[in-house]
Short mmCIF file of C-alpha atoms and ligand atoms in Angstrom, two decimals:
data_model
loop_
_atom_site.label_atom_id
_atom_site.label_comp_id
_atom_site.label_asym_id
_atom_site.label_seq_id
_atom_site.Cartn_x
_atom_site.Cartn_y
_atom_site.Cartn_z
CA MET S 76 -7.13 -7.20 34.28
CA ARG S 77 -10.32 -5.84 32.55
CA ASP S 78 -13.00 -4.58 34.87
CA PRO S 79 -16.01 -6.82 33.87
CA GLY S 80 -18.30 -3.72 33.66
CA ARG S 81 -16.09 -2.04 31.06
CA ARG S 82 -16.51 -2.63 27.38
CA LEU S 83 -13.57 -4.43 25.69
CA ARG S 84 -11.30 -2.03 23.77
CA LEU S 85 -10.54 -3.14 20.22
CA LEU S 86 -7.85 -0.91 18.62
CA LEU S 87 -7.18 -1.06 14.81
CA VAL S 88 -3.94 0.62 13.71
CA GLY S 89 -3.93 1.67 10.08
CA GLY S 90 -6.90 2.08 7.71
CA GLY S 91 -5.79 -0.34 5.01
CA HIS S 92 -7.57 -3.17 3.17
CA SER S 93 -8.22 -5.77 5.77
CA HIS S 94 -9.35 -3.22 8.38
CA LEU S 95 -11.91 -1.70 6.06
CA GLU S 96 -13.55 -5.14 6.07
CA VAL S 97 -13.40 -5.48 9.85
CA LEU S 98 -15.00 -2.03 10.14
CA ARG S 99 -17.74 -3.08 7.69
CA ARG S 100 -18.63 -6.13 9.67
CA PHE S 101 -18.41 -4.39 13.02
CA GLY S 102 -20.93 -2.00 11.75
CA ARG S 103 -23.46 -4.85 11.61
CA GLY S 104 -23.45 -4.72 15.45
CA SER S 105 -22.67 -8.27 16.34
CA LEU S 106 -20.09 -7.34 19.03
CA PRO S 107 -22.10 -5.04 21.29
CA ASN S 108 -19.70 -5.04 24.24
CA VAL S 109 -16.72 -3.97 22.26
CA GLU S 110 -15.57 -0.30 21.65
CA LEU S 111 -13.72 0.13 18.49
CA LEU S 112 -10.98 2.73 17.98
CA MET S 113 -9.01 3.21 14.75
CA ILE S 114 -5.89 5.14 14.77
CA SER S 115 -4.28 5.85 11.35
CA ALA S 116 -1.45 8.15 10.21
CA TYR S 117 -3.58 10.12 7.86
CA ALA S 118 -7.28 11.15 7.84
CA GLU S 119 -7.57 9.54 4.51
CA HIS S 120 -6.64 6.18 3.06
CA HIS S 121 -5.65 6.15 -0.63
CA TYR S 122 -6.39 2.82 -2.37
CA SER S 123 -3.14 1.60 -3.88
CA GLY S 124 -4.88 -0.10 -6.87
CA MET S 125 -6.01 3.34 -8.19
CA VAL S 126 -3.03 5.35 -7.11
CA PRO S 127 -1.10 5.00 -10.35
CA GLY S 128 -4.29 6.01 -12.20
CA PHE S 129 -4.56 9.06 -10.01
CA LEU S 130 -0.88 10.06 -10.77
CA ALA S 131 -1.55 9.54 -14.45
CA GLY S 132 -4.43 11.95 -14.34
CA GLN S 133 -7.14 9.18 -15.03
CA TYR S 134 -8.81 9.64 -11.76
CA ARG S 135 -9.58 12.54 -9.41
CA GLU S 136 -8.35 12.27 -5.75
CA GLU S 137 -11.72 11.85 -4.33
CA SER S 138 -12.27 8.69 -6.48
CA VAL S 139 -9.26 6.93 -5.02
CA ARG S 140 -9.43 7.75 -1.34
CA PHE S 141 -11.65 6.92 1.78
CA LEU S 142 -12.18 9.52 4.48
CA LEU S 143 -11.59 7.55 7.53
CA GLU S 144 -13.40 9.48 10.14
CA PRO S 145 -16.91 9.39 8.59
CA LEU S 146 -16.50 5.72 7.73
CA VAL S 147 -15.40 4.64 11.24
CA SER S 148 -18.18 6.65 12.93
CA ALA S 149 -20.82 5.30 10.45
CA MET S 150 -19.72 1.87 11.66
CA GLY S 151 -20.13 2.74 15.31
CA GLY S 152 -16.36 3.23 16.09
CA VAL S 153 -14.10 6.19 16.90
CA PHE S 154 -11.32 7.52 14.63
CA ARG S 155 -8.21 9.32 15.74
CA GLN S 156 -5.51 10.48 13.47
CA GLY S 157 -2.08 9.59 14.63
CA SER S 158 1.10 7.46 13.93
CA VAL S 159 1.89 4.58 16.24
CA ALA S 160 5.59 4.73 17.14
CA SER S 161 5.79 1.76 19.61
CA LEU S 162 3.82 -1.21 20.80
CA HIS S 163 4.18 -2.50 24.42
CA PRO S 164 2.51 -6.01 24.44
CA ALA S 165 3.24 -6.43 28.22
CA ASP S 166 1.35 -3.18 29.12
CA GLN S 167 -1.32 -3.73 26.39
CA ALA S 168 -0.69 -0.31 24.99
CA VAL S 169 0.75 1.58 22.02
CA VAL S 170 2.33 4.93 22.12
CA LEU S 171 1.86 7.50 19.37
CA THR S 172 4.62 9.75 17.84
CA ASP S 173 3.22 12.75 19.95
CA GLY S 174 3.77 10.71 23.21
CA THR S 175 0.13 9.71 23.84
CA ARG S 176 -0.27 6.24 25.38
CA VAL S 177 -3.30 4.35 24.13
CA PRO S 178 -4.41 1.11 25.98
CA TYR S 179 -6.17 -1.82 24.33
CA ASP S 180 -7.50 -5.20 25.11
CA LEU S 181 -7.06 -6.45 21.51
CA VAL S 182 -5.05 -4.67 18.92
CA SER S 183 -4.83 -5.32 15.20
CA PHE S 184 -2.18 -3.91 12.76
CA GLY S 185 -2.69 -3.07 9.18
CA VAL S 186 0.07 -0.56 8.64
CA GLY S 187 1.43 -1.88 5.34
CA SER S 188 5.12 -1.87 4.53
CA ARG S 189 7.98 0.59 3.96
CA PRO S 190 10.50 0.73 1.02
CA ALA S 191 13.80 -0.44 2.31
CA GLY S 192 16.05 2.34 2.84
CA SER S 193 13.36 5.07 2.89
CA GLN S 194 14.19 6.07 6.52
CA SER S 195 17.84 7.12 5.62
CA ALA S 196 18.27 10.83 5.93
CA GLU S 197 19.23 11.38 2.28
CA VAL S 198 16.11 9.47 0.92
CA ALA S 199 13.77 11.15 3.39
CA SER S 200 15.04 14.63 2.39
CA HIS S 201 15.45 14.27 -1.33
CA ALA S 202 13.20 11.54 -2.64
CA SER S 203 9.43 11.06 -2.81
CA VAL S 204 7.66 8.15 -1.31
CA VAL S 205 4.25 6.60 -1.77
CA LYS S 206 4.16 4.62 1.51
CA PRO S 207 2.18 5.21 3.58
CA MET S 208 -0.02 5.50 0.49
CA SER S 209 -1.37 8.98 1.37
CA ARG S 210 2.14 10.46 0.61
CA VAL S 211 1.14 10.08 -3.04
CA VAL S 212 -0.66 13.45 -2.70
CA GLU S 213 2.74 15.15 -2.27
CA LEU S 214 4.13 13.38 -5.28
CA HIS S 215 1.06 14.53 -7.31
CA HIS S 216 1.78 18.11 -6.27
CA ARG S 217 5.44 17.74 -7.46
CA LEU S 218 4.29 16.56 -10.82
CA LEU S 219 1.86 19.39 -11.12
CA ALA S 220 4.64 21.88 -10.30
CA ALA S 221 6.87 20.06 -12.78
CA ALA S 222 4.25 20.44 -15.57
CA LYS S 223 3.97 24.27 -14.73
CA SER S 224 7.81 24.77 -14.68
CA GLU S 225 8.08 24.36 -18.53
CA SER S 226 8.49 28.04 -19.21
CA GLU S 227 11.27 28.57 -16.61
CA GLY S 228 12.98 25.46 -18.04
CA ALA S 229 13.00 27.03 -21.50
CA GLY S 230 12.21 23.65 -23.15
CA LYS S 231 14.75 21.71 -20.97
CA ALA S 232 13.59 18.13 -20.18
CA TYR S 233 12.34 17.29 -16.72
CA HIS S 234 14.41 14.40 -15.29
CA ALA S 235 12.54 12.03 -13.17
CA GLY S 236 12.17 8.41 -12.21
CA VAL S 237 11.82 5.58 -9.83
CA VAL S 238 14.28 3.56 -7.77
CA GLY S 239 12.89 -0.02 -7.55
CA GLY S 240 11.70 -2.12 -10.43
CA GLY S 241 8.84 -4.07 -8.75
CA ALA S 242 5.18 -3.83 -10.07
CA ALA S 243 4.56 -0.64 -8.09
CA GLY S 244 7.68 1.03 -9.45
CA VAL S 245 6.82 0.13 -13.02
CA GLU S 246 3.28 1.43 -12.62
CA ILE S 247 4.38 4.71 -11.10
CA VAL S 248 7.02 5.53 -13.68
CA LEU S 249 4.48 4.86 -16.45
CA ALA S 250 2.07 6.98 -14.75
CA MET S 251 4.55 9.83 -14.37
CA ASP S 252 5.23 9.64 -17.99
CA ALA S 253 1.62 9.65 -19.03
CA PHE S 254 0.88 12.77 -16.83
CA LEU S 255 3.84 14.76 -18.09
CA ARG S 256 3.12 13.73 -21.73
CA ASP S 257 -0.38 14.89 -21.38
CA GLU S 258 0.77 18.21 -19.86
CA GLY S 259 3.02 18.69 -22.88
CA ARG S 260 6.18 18.60 -20.64
CA ARG S 261 9.45 17.46 -22.21
CA ARG S 262 10.82 14.74 -19.98
CA ASP S 263 13.57 12.17 -19.56
CA LEU S 264 12.36 9.26 -17.30
CA PHE S 265 14.29 6.32 -15.77
CA LEU S 266 13.66 3.25 -13.73
CA VAL S 267 16.66 2.09 -11.69
CA GLU S 268 16.78 -1.49 -10.35
CA ALA S 269 19.72 -3.06 -8.52
CA GLY S 270 18.68 -6.66 -9.50
CA GLU S 271 19.31 -8.21 -12.75
CA SER S 272 15.77 -7.67 -14.07
CA ILE S 273 12.69 -5.73 -13.32
CA LEU S 274 9.42 -7.44 -12.24
CA GLU S 275 11.24 -10.34 -10.64
CA GLY S 276 8.91 -13.22 -10.36
CA TYR S 277 6.80 -12.30 -13.32
CA PRO S 278 6.82 -14.49 -16.47
CA ARG S 279 9.54 -13.71 -19.13
CA GLY S 280 6.86 -12.86 -21.80
CA PHE S 281 5.31 -10.33 -19.39
CA ARG S 282 8.70 -8.74 -18.70
CA ARG S 283 9.57 -8.57 -22.40
CA LEU S 284 6.28 -6.79 -23.10
CA ILE S 285 6.85 -4.27 -20.40
CA LEU S 286 10.44 -3.57 -21.66
CA ARG S 287 8.97 -2.88 -25.11
CA ILE S 288 6.50 -0.40 -23.69
CA PHE S 289 9.33 1.36 -21.91
CA ALA S 290 11.40 1.37 -25.20
CA ASP S 291 8.41 2.80 -27.15
CA ARG S 292 8.02 5.59 -24.55
CA SER S 293 11.80 6.28 -24.29
CA ILE S 294 11.89 5.44 -20.58
CA ARG S 295 15.40 4.31 -19.65
CA VAL S 296 15.57 1.06 -17.67
CA MET S 297 18.84 0.53 -15.70
CA THR S 298 19.01 -2.92 -14.27
CA GLY S 299 22.01 -4.17 -12.14
CA THR S 300 22.35 -0.54 -11.01
CA ARG S 301 22.75 0.34 -7.32
CA VAL S 302 22.06 3.68 -5.89
CA ALA S 303 24.92 4.79 -3.69
CA GLY S 304 23.53 8.31 -2.78
CA VAL S 305 20.63 10.66 -3.20
CA GLU S 306 21.20 14.40 -3.77
CA PRO S 307 18.50 17.09 -4.15
CA GLU S 308 18.67 16.91 -7.95
CA ALA S 309 20.61 13.80 -8.68
CA LEU S 310 21.29 10.12 -7.90
CA LEU S 311 24.73 8.92 -7.33
CA LEU S 312 25.08 5.35 -8.83
CA ALA S 313 27.56 2.84 -7.62
CA GLY S 314 30.65 3.19 -9.74
CA GLY S 315 30.55 6.89 -9.56
CA ARG S 316 28.01 7.87 -12.26
CA ARG S 317 25.66 10.73 -11.59
CA LEU S 318 22.11 10.65 -12.87
CA GLU S 319 20.30 13.94 -13.13
CA ALA S 320 16.93 13.69 -11.24
CA HIS S 321 14.64 16.61 -10.47
CA LEU S 322 12.29 14.04 -8.91
CA THR S 323 13.09 10.52 -7.55
CA VAL S 324 10.48 8.16 -6.18
CA TRP S 325 11.86 5.64 -3.74
CA LEU S 326 10.12 2.35 -4.18
CA THR S 327 12.58 -0.34 -3.18
CA GLY S 328 11.66 -3.72 -1.74
CA ALA S 329 9.30 -3.70 1.21
CA VAL S 330 10.44 -3.94 4.91
CA GLY S 331 8.35 -3.81 8.08
CA ASP S 332 7.58 -0.83 10.25
CA PRO S 333 10.36 -0.55 12.86
CA LEU S 334 7.61 -0.60 15.58
CA PHE S 335 7.45 -4.37 15.26
CA ARG S 336 11.23 -5.05 15.90
CA THR S 337 11.18 -2.97 19.09
CA SER S 338 8.02 -4.55 20.40
CA GLY S 339 9.60 -7.75 21.50
CA LEU S 340 7.02 -9.76 19.30
CA ALA S 341 8.46 -12.31 16.81
CA VAL S 342 9.29 -10.73 13.40
CA ASP S 343 10.85 -12.12 10.19
CA GLU S 344 14.25 -11.17 8.84
CA ARG S 345 12.71 -8.12 7.11
CA GLY S 346 10.88 -6.96 10.23
CA PHE S 347 7.30 -8.10 9.50
CA MET S 348 5.31 -9.40 12.35
CA LEU S 349 4.99 -13.21 12.38
CA VAL S 350 1.44 -14.46 12.54
CA ASP S 351 -0.31 -17.73 12.73
CA ASP S 352 -3.09 -19.04 10.48
CA GLY S 353 -5.62 -17.00 12.62
CA LEU S 354 -3.60 -13.82 11.91
CA ARG S 355 -2.50 -13.59 15.54
CA SER S 356 1.00 -12.63 16.53
CA VAL S 357 2.82 -16.03 17.23
CA THR S 358 4.09 -14.41 20.46
CA ASP S 359 0.98 -12.78 21.81
CA GLN S 360 -2.67 -13.75 21.08
CA ARG S 361 -4.05 -10.23 21.89
CA VAL S 362 -2.07 -8.80 18.88
CA PHE S 363 -3.37 -9.35 15.43
CA GLY S 364 -2.15 -8.20 11.94
CA ALA S 365 -3.02 -8.54 8.32
CA GLY S 366 -1.84 -7.21 4.92
CA ASP S 367 1.65 -6.27 3.95
CA CYS S 368 2.80 -5.67 7.73
CA VAL S 369 2.68 -9.37 8.44
CA THR S 370 4.44 -12.74 7.43
CA LEU S 371 2.44 -15.82 7.72
CA GLU S 372 4.36 -18.34 9.79
CA ASN S 373 3.19 -21.24 7.65
CA TYR S 374 3.09 -19.43 4.22
CA PRO S 375 6.09 -17.05 4.48
CA ASP S 376 6.35 -16.48 0.70
CA THR S 377 2.92 -14.90 0.33
CA PRO S 378 3.37 -11.85 -1.80
CA LYS S 379 2.92 -8.40 -0.25
CA ALA S 380 -0.04 -7.50 -2.54
CA GLY S 381 -3.29 -5.84 -1.85
CA VAL S 382 -5.27 -8.80 -3.13
CA TYR S 383 -4.04 -10.86 -0.14
CA ALA S 384 -4.76 -8.05 2.35
CA VAL S 385 -8.26 -7.95 0.93
CA ARG S 386 -8.79 -11.73 1.29
CA GLN S 387 -7.43 -11.57 4.82
CA GLY S 388 -10.13 -9.09 5.94
CA PRO S 389 -12.83 -11.59 6.67
CA VAL S 390 -10.49 -13.96 8.33
CA LEU S 391 -9.22 -11.23 10.59
CA TRP S 392 -12.76 -10.31 11.50
CA GLU S 393 -13.58 -13.91 12.48
CA SER S 394 -10.40 -14.21 14.39
CA LEU S 395 -11.13 -11.13 16.41
CA ARG S 396 -14.77 -12.32 16.97
CA ALA S 397 -13.29 -15.61 18.29
CA ALA S 398 -10.97 -13.77 20.62
CA VAL S 399 -13.93 -11.67 22.03
CA LEU S 400 -16.73 -14.43 22.10
CA GLY S 401 -14.46 -17.53 22.58
CA GLY S 402 -14.11 -20.29 20.15
CA ARG S 403 -11.57 -21.37 17.62
CA PRO S 404 -10.10 -18.84 15.26
CA PRO S 405 -10.41 -19.57 11.44
CA ARG S 406 -7.39 -20.80 9.47
CA TYR S 407 -6.36 -18.64 6.65
CA ARG S 408 -4.78 -20.21 3.64
CA PRO S 409 -3.57 -17.83 0.91
CA GLN S 410 -4.76 -18.56 -2.68
CA ASP S 411 -2.17 -19.89 -5.21
CA GLY S 412 -1.41 -17.05 -7.69
CA PHE S 413 -3.59 -14.02 -8.40
CA LEU S 414 -4.77 -11.90 -11.32
CA SER S 415 -2.20 -9.13 -11.87
CA ILE S 416 -3.16 -6.03 -13.87
CA LEU S 417 -0.61 -3.22 -14.26
CA ASN S 418 -2.00 0.06 -15.36
CA THR S 419 0.29 1.43 -18.07
CA GLY S 420 -1.15 4.97 -18.06
CA ASP S 421 -2.05 5.04 -21.68
CA GLY S 422 -5.58 3.79 -21.29
CA LYS S 423 -4.34 0.22 -21.53
CA ALA S 424 -3.27 -2.26 -18.82
CA LEU S 425 -0.98 -5.30 -18.89
CA LEU S 426 -2.74 -8.37 -17.61
CA HIS S 427 -1.28 -11.62 -16.39
CA TYR S 428 -3.21 -14.61 -15.12
CA LYS S 429 -2.03 -18.20 -15.11
CA GLY S 430 0.14 -17.96 -18.17
CA PHE S 431 -2.33 -15.57 -20.16
CA ILE S 432 -0.75 -12.19 -20.98
CA VAL S 433 -2.36 -9.36 -22.66
CA HIS S 434 -1.80 -5.46 -23.04
CA SER S 435 -5.07 -4.02 -23.95
CA ARG S 436 -7.74 -1.35 -23.33
CA TRP S 437 -9.96 -4.23 -22.27
CA ALA S 438 -7.49 -5.16 -19.46
CA PHE S 439 -7.70 -1.57 -18.26
CA SER S 440 -11.57 -1.68 -18.29
CA LEU S 441 -11.47 -4.79 -16.21
CA LYS S 442 -9.05 -3.22 -13.66
CA ASP S 443 -11.10 -0.13 -13.57
CA TRP S 444 -14.27 -2.12 -12.85
CA ILE S 445 -12.75 -4.23 -10.13
CA ASP S 446 -11.16 -1.08 -8.40
CA HIS S 447 -14.31 0.95 -8.55
CA ARG S 448 -16.33 -2.08 -7.15
CA PHE S 449 -13.93 -2.30 -4.21
CA MET S 450 -14.20 1.53 -3.47
CA GLU S 451 -18.04 1.40 -3.78
CA LYS S 452 -18.32 -1.50 -1.41
CA TYR S 453 -16.91 0.75 1.49
CA LYS S 454 -17.92 4.24 0.31
CA ARG S 455 -21.60 3.28 0.33
CA LEU S 456 -21.39 2.61 4.02
CA VAL S 457 -21.18 6.39 4.59
CA PRO S 458 -24.64 7.75 3.82
CA SER S 459 -23.62 11.11 2.40
CA SER S 460 -20.51 10.06 0.55
CA SER S 461 -20.31 10.20 -3.27
C1 FAD D 141 1.84 2.31 -6.39
C2 FAD D 141 1.34 1.02 -5.93
C3 FAD D 141 0.31 0.26 -6.58
C4 FAD D 141 -0.14 -0.96 -6.15
N1 FAD D 141 -0.94 -1.58 -6.94
C5 FAD D 141 -1.46 -2.83 -6.49
C6 FAD D 141 -2.55 -3.45 -7.15
O1 FAD D 141 -2.96 -3.02 -8.25
N2 FAD D 141 -2.87 -4.63 -6.72
C7 FAD D 141 -2.36 -5.27 -5.55
O2 FAD D 141 -2.78 -6.36 -5.16
N3 FAD D 141 -1.43 -4.55 -4.82
C8 FAD D 141 -1.01 -3.40 -5.23
N4 FAD D 141 0.02 -2.79 -4.57
C9 FAD D 141 0.49 -3.30 -3.35
C10 FAD D 141 -0.51 -2.85 -2.25
O3 FAD D 141 -0.39 -1.44 -2.14
C11 FAD D 141 -0.22 -3.41 -0.84
O4 FAD D 141 -0.05 -4.71 -0.92
C12 FAD D 141 -1.40 -3.00 0.11
O5 FAD D 141 -1.47 -1.64 0.15
C13 FAD D 141 -1.26 -3.56 1.46
O6 FAD D 141 -2.41 -3.23 2.16
P1 FAD D 141 -2.32 -2.91 3.71
O7 FAD D 141 -3.70 -2.64 4.12
O8 FAD D 141 -1.52 -4.02 4.33
O9 FAD D 141 -1.42 -1.62 3.86
P2 FAD D 141 -1.76 -0.11 3.22
O10 FAD D 141 -2.67 -0.18 2.10
O11 FAD D 141 -0.33 0.39 2.94
O12 FAD D 141 -2.34 0.66 4.39
C14 FAD D 141 -1.71 1.02 5.61
C15 FAD D 141 -2.41 1.97 6.42
O13 FAD D 141 -1.76 2.11 7.66
C16 FAD D 141 -1.53 3.54 7.99
N5 FAD D 141 -0.41 3.53 8.71
C17 FAD D 141 0.94 3.28 8.29
N6 FAD D 141 1.72 3.39 9.29
C18 FAD D 141 1.16 3.66 10.37
C19 FAD D 141 1.51 3.90 11.76
N7 FAD D 141 2.70 3.78 12.17
N8 FAD D 141 0.50 4.28 12.64
C20 FAD D 141 -0.68 4.31 12.24
N9 FAD D 141 -1.18 4.24 10.91
C21 FAD D 141 -0.19 3.73 10.12
C22 FAD D 141 -1.54 4.13 6.60
O14 FAD D 141 -1.78 5.56 6.64
C23 FAD D 141 -2.57 3.36 5.84
O15 FAD D 141 -3.92 3.80 6.16
C24 FAD D 141 0.43 -1.53 -4.96
C25 FAD D 141 1.44 -0.69 -4.32
C26 FAD D 141 1.84 0.49 -4.69
C27 FAD D 141 2.88 1.20 -3.87
#
């Protein structure tokens, strides 16, 4: 039971899209008897929409990341860097990987997703990941090293690629290609996908266009190809083939953070926390969640995409407010379809919206404008930030 003299403890886990909006609204001061603590695995949060552009060399790192501590403190909260390892709803506490126990009255998760299989020892040791998103900095350093290794390689091609042919995998391999090309590095790039086609769920015309772009840039696309093992400099493909790979990025289908399965809260078959229309756990109304880490009980097929996480931000805030002040939580209904723009790393982007498809510089300019507007909305909350 909470001592009535004590302020209510609101814990936000993860610094992703929806929590940025909760922070912004908390900063307006309409919940005075609440203390807000954000715990996130990294001191920065890298905005996924601009991450491929960062890897391609189109943006500097400062342009694509938020520094969480200054932002949280400007909004009147406290930031702590740490990874939540487990959630204990009966005790109203989370435990961090360093063993610290952190109690809460209300907790909200915005911890994103993990690529399936990324926790296997082989993948963890020999492949790069971009989830959590801040791991992209390590990948960037590997690409920089690859560019410098030209002389040692005596002109030998650098073999690199991505496992997983979803939108993120497509953007990342194109970004790697663009970066290495601009650095003058000889390269042999690949995209491996276990399913029968890449970009599953996208219209056929869109997929055809992307395959043409891959062909023009000599990037090998291997569909229907399962990876059986990951070695330091190679992938073992099912059937016994060995694919040389100095660098592999693991970006297979999304699964939930294991912390949800062990919490005793209801999860779906991929381990995402099940939430109601008010973004509350269907098991415990003191636990909230938004973005990739949740599955909506009433809209289970909602895509795991940043645009949905952004739209959930205001709903999450209203739902948390209702939990603090009393009243009915809002009802979130995901929009039908969304504007999809993939950065192809060559100054152009491939845009798809309700059957309209175009690959152009204009589409990149639109994406660039949308992404900068998003960054600016939160960066300007911190007085001294650029
Ligand atoms: C390369 C790439 C490009 C993409 N481009 C687009 C795009 O253009 N448009 C689009 O709509 N979607 C895009 N996506 C999908 C998009 O990234 C996700 O849908 C979106 O990031 C989900 O937002 P989120 O806030 O739920 O999680 P995230 O953005 O993943 O944020 C999770 C946060 O939680 C923190 N965290 C994670 N685990 C823990 C833990 N255990 N304890 C504490 N903190 C933790 C992380 O450090 C991070 O701050 C892209 C994905 C990738 C990989």
